Amino acid sequence: MTVVAAGSRGGRSQDVRRGNLSSLLTYVHVHGPTARSRLTAVLGLNRSTIGDLTGELVAAGLVREEPGRAEQADRASSGGRPSYVVTPESELIQVLAVDVGVTSLTVARIGLGGAVLSRRDHRHRRAAHGHRGVTTAIATVGAELLGEIGGEVTVVGVGVAVPGTVRRRDGQVRQAPNLGWEDAPLGAALSDRLGLPVSVGNDADLGIRAEHMRGAAAGVADAVFLSGRSGIGAGVIAGGRPLGGRAGYAGEVGHTVINPGGLPCHCGSRGCWETECGEERLFELAGRPAGGGLRGVREVVAAAAGGDVVARAALENVAVWLGRGAANVVNVLNPEVVIVGGALEEVFAAAEPTVRAELETAALAALLEQVCIVAPHLGADATLVGAAELAFDALLGDPLLDLSRCPAS
Amino acid sequence: MTVVAAGSRGGRSQDVRRGNLSSLLTYVHVHGPTARSRLTAVLGLNRSTIGDLTGELVAAGLVREEPGRAEQADRASSGGRPSYVVTPESELIQVLAVDVGVTSLTVARIGLGGAVLSRRDHRHRRAAHGHRGVTTAIATVGAELLGEIGGEVTVVGVGVAVPGTVRRRDGQVRQAPNLGWEDAPLGAALSDRLGLPVSVGNDADLGIRAEHMRGAAAGVADAVFLSGRSGIGAGVIAGGRPLGGRAGYAGEVGHTVINPGGLPCHCGSRGCWETECGEERLFELAGRPAGGGLRGVREVVAAAAGGDVVARAALENVAVWLGRGAANVVNVLNPEVVIVGGALEEVFAAAEPTVRAELETAALAALLEQVCIVAPHLGADATLVGAAELAFDALLGDPLLDLSRCPAS
């Protein structure tokens, strides 16, 4: 953790102060309650500066200070004195986070610090799949959640995860083949409905963001989050930074051709990875109805464990394709960690030997020996937590910005 | 172009001076002879500093100054006075650049500034494919080229491009399936033989490096170089920086599974992209002998243009796979430019409509609309020029380093 070098962009003390406030608030947001003495050490600032910065954040209602028992190392660095602990105001500073799936959506209130305070899981009806229907559903559920809180709470924004390519500037969903959306103005429509700044991002990009910040890829410079839902997307950290490509659309691994003679895909192509390895393929092979979502995947896994040979064969089939596709990801990106999320986590846990056997066949040894395949530490909430991070961006970047007067554009 | 902010790593004037010398020498190396007044503008330094820095580089024999007619813009910025032109000493400062292919290798002397001064194209015999045989061939041809030059010339190092995964620290080739090499100590062995510092890199990584510096991807932040030889590799620039992955092995697109029921690959897998789209597949489909190299590819293209239906069908078949694989690259990386090099350049030129039709089927529209597919501006020499850049790295990073006493480790 280093202090934002805002001073280098002009050296003005106001920029330096803003950068330091941002660094301090971001640190406690990511790491939780932290002794002042520890902040002094990790931010490389002196005690009195940390005291001043904390005071400003307390006055703004973003953190509170409590006397705390500092850890051994912190006691040493503070000369044995007890240190105040700086704690993010999780209950007072909140965002709405939204995770849009194909058959369901989740809306949650998430507090500064990353805790899920309240949530609603909402099942789509087919008729509601259009982006207008989904916008209405989000706005309705979001209003319910906002109705739970008192006037002392500030909601600083809304972050939305969508399985598709998203224009970040205005939250326009360019293509979401599994939702059947093209050029859906989700960000603008939702902002109108909720009266809050809304940011929209790709689900896999937000999954890797959350796992890189607080999960299985913390401290890792090269990592991939495979988001397995109806489709498959990848969020990528390369060289410590998000891999976006020209417009932020990188990571559409679900639409890479892996079986040219295979099944037709929503995207108009054929034999895309997600047609062989997505939830719907598993349901089809297992002889179950479409649209079962994560719950349906878990039912197939449970059936296979209970001796259902059709379910077992379906899982093994999909596991082969998971291994092949994961090998492609490894060969192209040489990651240190590949996180298999959503339905893919269930498939991996249930048929790991099959996945690994395919990986060993298809990934080059020099790359395979460097990678760990793991489940998300944040479980099924990785994407939701990532959506919250998107909504916290403006506040964390400039903690004293009055968001009610300056909504994010 | 900005001045290296060496001063921020300690603020010592020696670091600043070294950074400025590096910036100036790198600028003329990349852009060629440059008026002093232009250097003043692009490096953001005053006239007297530029004069001092140039003087040091002249004294070190790295550049020369000649009175020149400055361009209009430069005349204006220099108050109408003529400006001296700073020119890299291309004849006096050289490297050996080596491009190792499967059926041939090229060794060249390349001068500061990037000009190829002399070259030898050397065809492998099959028996010489082992890394020891190739090391001997490079050393022999390299010694011939070094024998051409007089004592006034300084050769600062050797750069080698290899179609495989390379450990950059010591030039160990980890895996080069098409050469049949595993853990070949090419860098160390060649350094022993030639008595010069040797750096080894992946051929596609060096191709994108050259094209990003002086070619089709100049000024582009997200670009891919597809190196089509016996196999296929990708060199990637993502967000303005090389995409390496954990160990620098990223970009092994040739070994991504694209046709699971397809042909066995050298790597031990089956249906890898390069088994469907590499040179050897083209030769096989066209009924021609294996190992024809780029010349053989051009013969197939010429035959197809002359009405040979078998050659035409072979080209069309391979073009379909080129389109599919390129679509996968586009979907995963969202690049602005994809450069098709080597054999792929010939296939693309001869069957562009087929390649584009497959791209339109398999790439997502939102990503496809952002990408240009182009030939390398440096032609078949992109990889060779990239290898030379590797050899120039130490000099450009620290121009006054005495390389004869401090060989790169």
PDB file of C-alpha atoms in Angstrom, chain A residues 124-250:
ATOM      1  CA  HIS A 124     -36.980 -13.315 -13.108  1.00  0.00           C
ATOM      2  CA  ARG A 125     -40.031 -14.371 -14.895  1.00  0.00           C
ATOM      3  CA  ARG A 126     -39.286 -14.940 -18.565  1.00  0.00           C
ATOM      4  CA  ALA A 127     -41.415 -11.986 -19.553  1.00  0.00           C
ATOM      5  CA  ALA A 128     -39.270  -9.700 -17.434  1.00  0.00           C
ATOM      6  CA  HIS A 129     -36.040 -10.494 -19.278  1.00  0.00           C
ATOM      7  CA  GLY A 130     -36.136  -7.408 -21.437  1.00  0.00           C
ATOM      8  CA  HIS A 131     -33.908  -4.669 -20.112  1.00  0.00           C
ATOM      9  CA  ARG A 132     -36.910  -2.507 -19.265  1.00  0.00           C
ATOM     10  CA  GLY A 133     -38.393  -5.284 -17.159  1.00  0.00           C
ATOM     11  CA  VAL A 134     -35.106  -5.865 -15.390  1.00  0.00           C
ATOM     12  CA  THR A 135     -34.675  -2.140 -14.801  1.00  0.00           C
ATOM     13  CA  THR A 136     -38.115  -2.029 -13.211  1.00  0.00           C
ATOM     14  CA  ALA A 137     -37.379  -5.074 -11.063  1.00  0.00           C
ATOM     15  CA  ILE A 138     -34.090  -3.581  -9.842  1.00  0.00           C
ATOM     16  CA  ALA A 139     -35.732  -0.236  -9.113  1.00  0.00           C
ATOM     17  CA  THR A 140     -38.582  -1.898  -7.207  1.00  0.00           C
ATOM     18  CA  VAL A 141     -36.361  -4.164  -5.120  1.00  0.00           C
ATOM     19  CA  GLY A 142     -33.847  -1.348  -4.643  1.00  0.00           C
ATOM     20  CA  ALA A 143     -36.594   0.965  -3.337  1.00  0.00           C
ATOM     21  CA  GLU A 144     -37.617  -1.733  -0.837  1.00  0.00           C
ATOM     22  CA  LEU A 145     -34.071  -1.964   0.453  1.00  0.00           C
ATOM     23  CA  LEU A 146     -33.720   1.808   0.639  1.00  0.00           C
ATOM     24  CA  GLY A 147     -36.990   1.875   2.609  1.00  0.00           C
ATOM     25  CA  GLU A 148     -35.329  -0.164   5.355  1.00  0.00           C
ATOM     26  CA  ILE A 149     -32.843   2.517   6.301  1.00  0.00           C
ATOM     27  CA  GLY A 150     -33.134   5.665   8.375  1.00  0.00           C
ATOM     28  CA  GLY A 151     -32.301   9.239   7.515  1.00  0.00           C
ATOM     29  CA  GLU A 152     -28.865   9.043   9.131  1.00  0.00           C
ATOM     30  CA  VAL A 153     -27.638   6.668   6.405  1.00  0.00           C
ATOM     31  CA  THR A 154     -26.004   7.946   3.224  1.00  0.00           C
ATOM     32  CA  VAL A 155     -26.309   5.809   0.089  1.00  0.00           C
ATOM     33  CA  VAL A 156     -23.500   6.962  -2.174  1.00  0.00           C
ATOM     34  CA  GLY A 157     -24.405   5.103  -5.336  1.00  0.00           C
ATOM     35  CA  VAL A 158     -25.453   1.952  -7.154  1.00  0.00           C
ATOM     36  CA  GLY A 159     -23.177  -0.627  -8.784  1.00  0.00           C
ATOM     37  CA  VAL A 160     -24.576  -3.156 -11.228  1.00  0.00           C
ATOM     38  CA  ALA A 161     -22.967  -6.344 -12.576  1.00  0.00           C
ATOM     39  CA  VAL A 162     -24.224  -7.599 -15.930  1.00  0.00           C
ATOM     40  CA  PRO A 163     -23.211 -10.671 -17.977  1.00  0.00           C
ATOM     41  CA  GLY A 164     -22.249  -8.763 -21.112  1.00  0.00           C
ATOM     42  CA  THR A 165     -20.076  -6.077 -22.631  1.00  0.00           C
ATOM     43  CA  VAL A 166     -20.670  -2.708 -20.983  1.00  0.00           C
ATOM     44  CA  ARG A 167     -19.738   0.833 -22.008  1.00  0.00           C
ATOM     45  CA  ARG A 168     -18.450   2.103 -18.699  1.00  0.00           C
ATOM     46  CA  ARG A 169     -18.919   5.806 -19.431  1.00  0.00           C
ATOM     47  CA  ASP A 170     -22.719   5.666 -19.308  1.00  0.00           C
ATOM     48  CA  GLY A 171     -23.553   2.105 -18.269  1.00  0.00           C
ATOM     49  CA  GLN A 172     -24.868   1.152 -21.688  1.00  0.00           C
ATOM     50  CA  VAL A 173     -24.967  -2.630 -22.074  1.00  0.00           C
ATOM     51  CA  ARG A 174     -23.624  -3.195 -25.593  1.00  0.00           C
ATOM     52  CA  GLN A 175     -24.187  -6.942 -25.931  1.00  0.00           C
ATOM     53  CA  ALA A 176     -25.505  -9.450 -23.421  1.00  0.00           C
ATOM     54  CA  PRO A 177     -26.257 -12.520 -25.558  1.00  0.00           C
ATOM     55  CA  ASN A 178     -27.651 -14.624 -22.709  1.00  0.00           C
ATOM     56  CA  LEU A 179     -30.063 -11.871 -21.738  1.00  0.00           C
ATOM     57  CA  GLY A 180     -30.894 -11.141 -25.368  1.00  0.00           C
ATOM     58  CA  TRP A 181     -29.951  -7.478 -24.884  1.00  0.00           C
ATOM     59  CA  GLU A 182     -28.292  -5.196 -27.398  1.00  0.00           C
ATOM     60  CA  ASP A 183     -27.543  -1.572 -26.570  1.00  0.00           C
ATOM     61  CA  ALA A 184     -29.624  -1.469 -23.422  1.00  0.00           C
ATOM     62  CA  PRO A 185     -29.366   1.894 -21.591  1.00  0.00           C
ATOM     63  CA  LEU A 186     -29.384   0.254 -18.165  1.00  0.00           C
ATOM     64  CA  GLY A 187     -27.226   2.823 -16.362  1.00  0.00           C
ATOM     65  CA  ALA A 188     -29.200   5.875 -17.476  1.00  0.00           C
ATOM     66  CA  ALA A 189     -32.595   4.248 -16.949  1.00  0.00           C
ATOM     67  CA  LEU A 190     -31.744   3.009 -13.481  1.00  0.00           C
ATOM     68  CA  SER A 191     -30.253   6.339 -12.445  1.00  0.00           C
ATOM     69  CA  ASP A 192     -33.516   8.031 -13.466  1.00  0.00           C
ATOM     70  CA  ARG A 193     -35.540   5.547 -11.467  1.00  0.00           C
ATOM     71  CA  LEU A 194     -33.471   5.508  -8.294  1.00  0.00           C
ATOM     72  CA  GLY A 195     -32.173   9.090  -8.275  1.00  0.00           C
ATOM     73  CA  LEU A 196     -28.672   7.891  -7.487  1.00  0.00           C
ATOM     74  CA  PRO A 197     -25.447   7.681  -9.483  1.00  0.00           C
ATOM     75  CA  VAL A 198     -25.319   4.284 -11.197  1.00  0.00           C
ATOM     76  CA  SER A 199     -22.235   2.468 -12.510  1.00  0.00           C
ATOM     77  CA  VAL A 200     -22.500  -0.700 -14.566  1.00  0.00           C
ATOM     78  CA  GLY A 201     -19.764  -3.275 -15.186  1.00  0.00           C
ATOM     79  CA  ASN A 202     -19.217  -6.723 -16.609  1.00  0.00           C
ATOM     80  CA  ASP A 203     -19.895  -9.454 -14.043  1.00  0.00           C
ATOM     81  CA  ALA A 204     -16.598 -11.276 -14.471  1.00  0.00           C
ATOM     82  CA  ASP A 205     -14.610  -8.031 -14.337  1.00  0.00           C
ATOM     83  CA  LEU A 206     -16.318  -7.235 -11.045  1.00  0.00           C
ATOM     84  CA  GLY A 207     -15.742 -10.757  -9.761  1.00  0.00           C
ATOM     85  CA  ILE A 208     -11.985 -10.535 -10.278  1.00  0.00           C
ATOM     86  CA  ARG A 209     -12.005  -7.055  -8.805  1.00  0.00           C
ATOM     87  CA  ALA A 210     -13.558  -8.322  -5.561  1.00  0.00           C
ATOM     88  CA  GLU A 211     -11.374 -11.437  -5.391  1.00  0.00           C
ATOM     89  CA  HIS A 212      -8.245  -9.378  -6.140  1.00  0.00           C
ATOM     90  CA  MET A 213      -9.163  -6.891  -3.436  1.00  0.00           C
ATOM     91  CA  ARG A 214     -10.328  -9.263  -0.691  1.00  0.00           C
ATOM     92  CA  GLY A 215     -10.284 -12.843  -1.907  1.00  0.00           C
ATOM     93  CA  ALA A 216      -8.397 -15.633  -3.631  1.00  0.00           C
ATOM     94  CA  ALA A 217      -6.312 -13.284  -5.780  1.00  0.00           C
ATOM     95  CA  ALA A 218      -5.287 -10.798  -3.078  1.00  0.00           C
ATOM     96  CA  GLY A 219      -1.685  -9.792  -3.714  1.00  0.00           C
ATOM     97  CA  VAL A 220      -1.545 -11.717  -7.004  1.00  0.00           C
ATOM     98  CA  ALA A 221      -0.451  -9.844 -10.141  1.00  0.00           C
ATOM     99  CA  ASP A 222      -1.827 -12.256 -12.757  1.00  0.00           C
ATOM    100  CA  ALA A 223      -5.195 -13.809 -12.045  1.00  0.00           C
ATOM    101  CA  VAL A 224      -8.391 -14.785 -13.854  1.00  0.00           C
ATOM    102  CA  PHE A 225     -11.946 -15.029 -12.515  1.00  0.00           C
ATOM    103  CA  LEU A 226     -14.139 -17.322 -14.583  1.00  0.00           C
ATOM    104  CA  SER A 227     -17.729 -16.355 -14.016  1.00  0.00           C
ATOM    105  CA  GLY A 228     -19.878 -19.378 -14.765  1.00  0.00           C
ATOM    106  CA  ARG A 229     -23.571 -18.596 -15.003  1.00  0.00           C
ATOM    107  CA  SER A 230     -25.753 -19.264 -17.995  1.00  0.00           C
ATOM    108  CA  GLY A 231     -22.709 -18.122 -19.924  1.00  0.00           C
ATOM    109  CA  ILE A 232     -19.036 -17.838 -19.086  1.00  0.00           C
ATOM    110  CA  GLY A 233     -17.007 -14.648 -18.846  1.00  0.00           C
ATOM    111  CA  ALA A 234     -13.500 -13.914 -17.635  1.00  0.00           C
ATOM    112  CA  GLY A 235     -12.290 -11.027 -15.529  1.00  0.00           C
ATOM    113  CA  VAL A 236      -8.529 -10.664 -15.778  1.00  0.00           C
ATOM    114  CA  ILE A 237      -5.823  -8.986 -13.725  1.00  0.00           C
ATOM    115  CA  ALA A 238      -2.606  -8.839 -15.778  1.00  0.00           C
ATOM    116  CA  GLY A 239       0.554  -7.373 -14.362  1.00  0.00           C
ATOM    117  CA  GLY A 240      -1.432  -6.117 -11.374  1.00  0.00           C
ATOM    118  CA  ARG A 241      -3.951  -4.180 -13.458  1.00  0.00           C
ATOM    119  CA  PRO A 242      -7.362  -5.001 -14.912  1.00  0.00           C
ATOM    120  CA  LEU A 243      -7.129  -6.243 -18.489  1.00  0.00           C
ATOM    121  CA  GLY A 244      -9.737  -4.272 -20.380  1.00  0.00           C
ATOM    122  CA  GLY A 245      -8.682  -4.080 -23.983  1.00  0.00           C
ATOM    123  CA  ARG A 246      -9.547  -1.137 -26.159  1.00  0.00           C
ATOM    124  CA  ALA A 247     -13.039  -0.527 -24.736  1.00  0.00           C
ATOM    125  CA  GLY A 248     -13.058  -2.638 -21.600  1.00  0.00           C
ATOM    126  CA  TYR A 249     -14.706  -5.575 -23.386  1.00  0.00           C
ATOM    127  CA  ALA A 250     -11.837  -8.053 -22.996  1.00  0.00           C
TER     128      ALA A 250
END
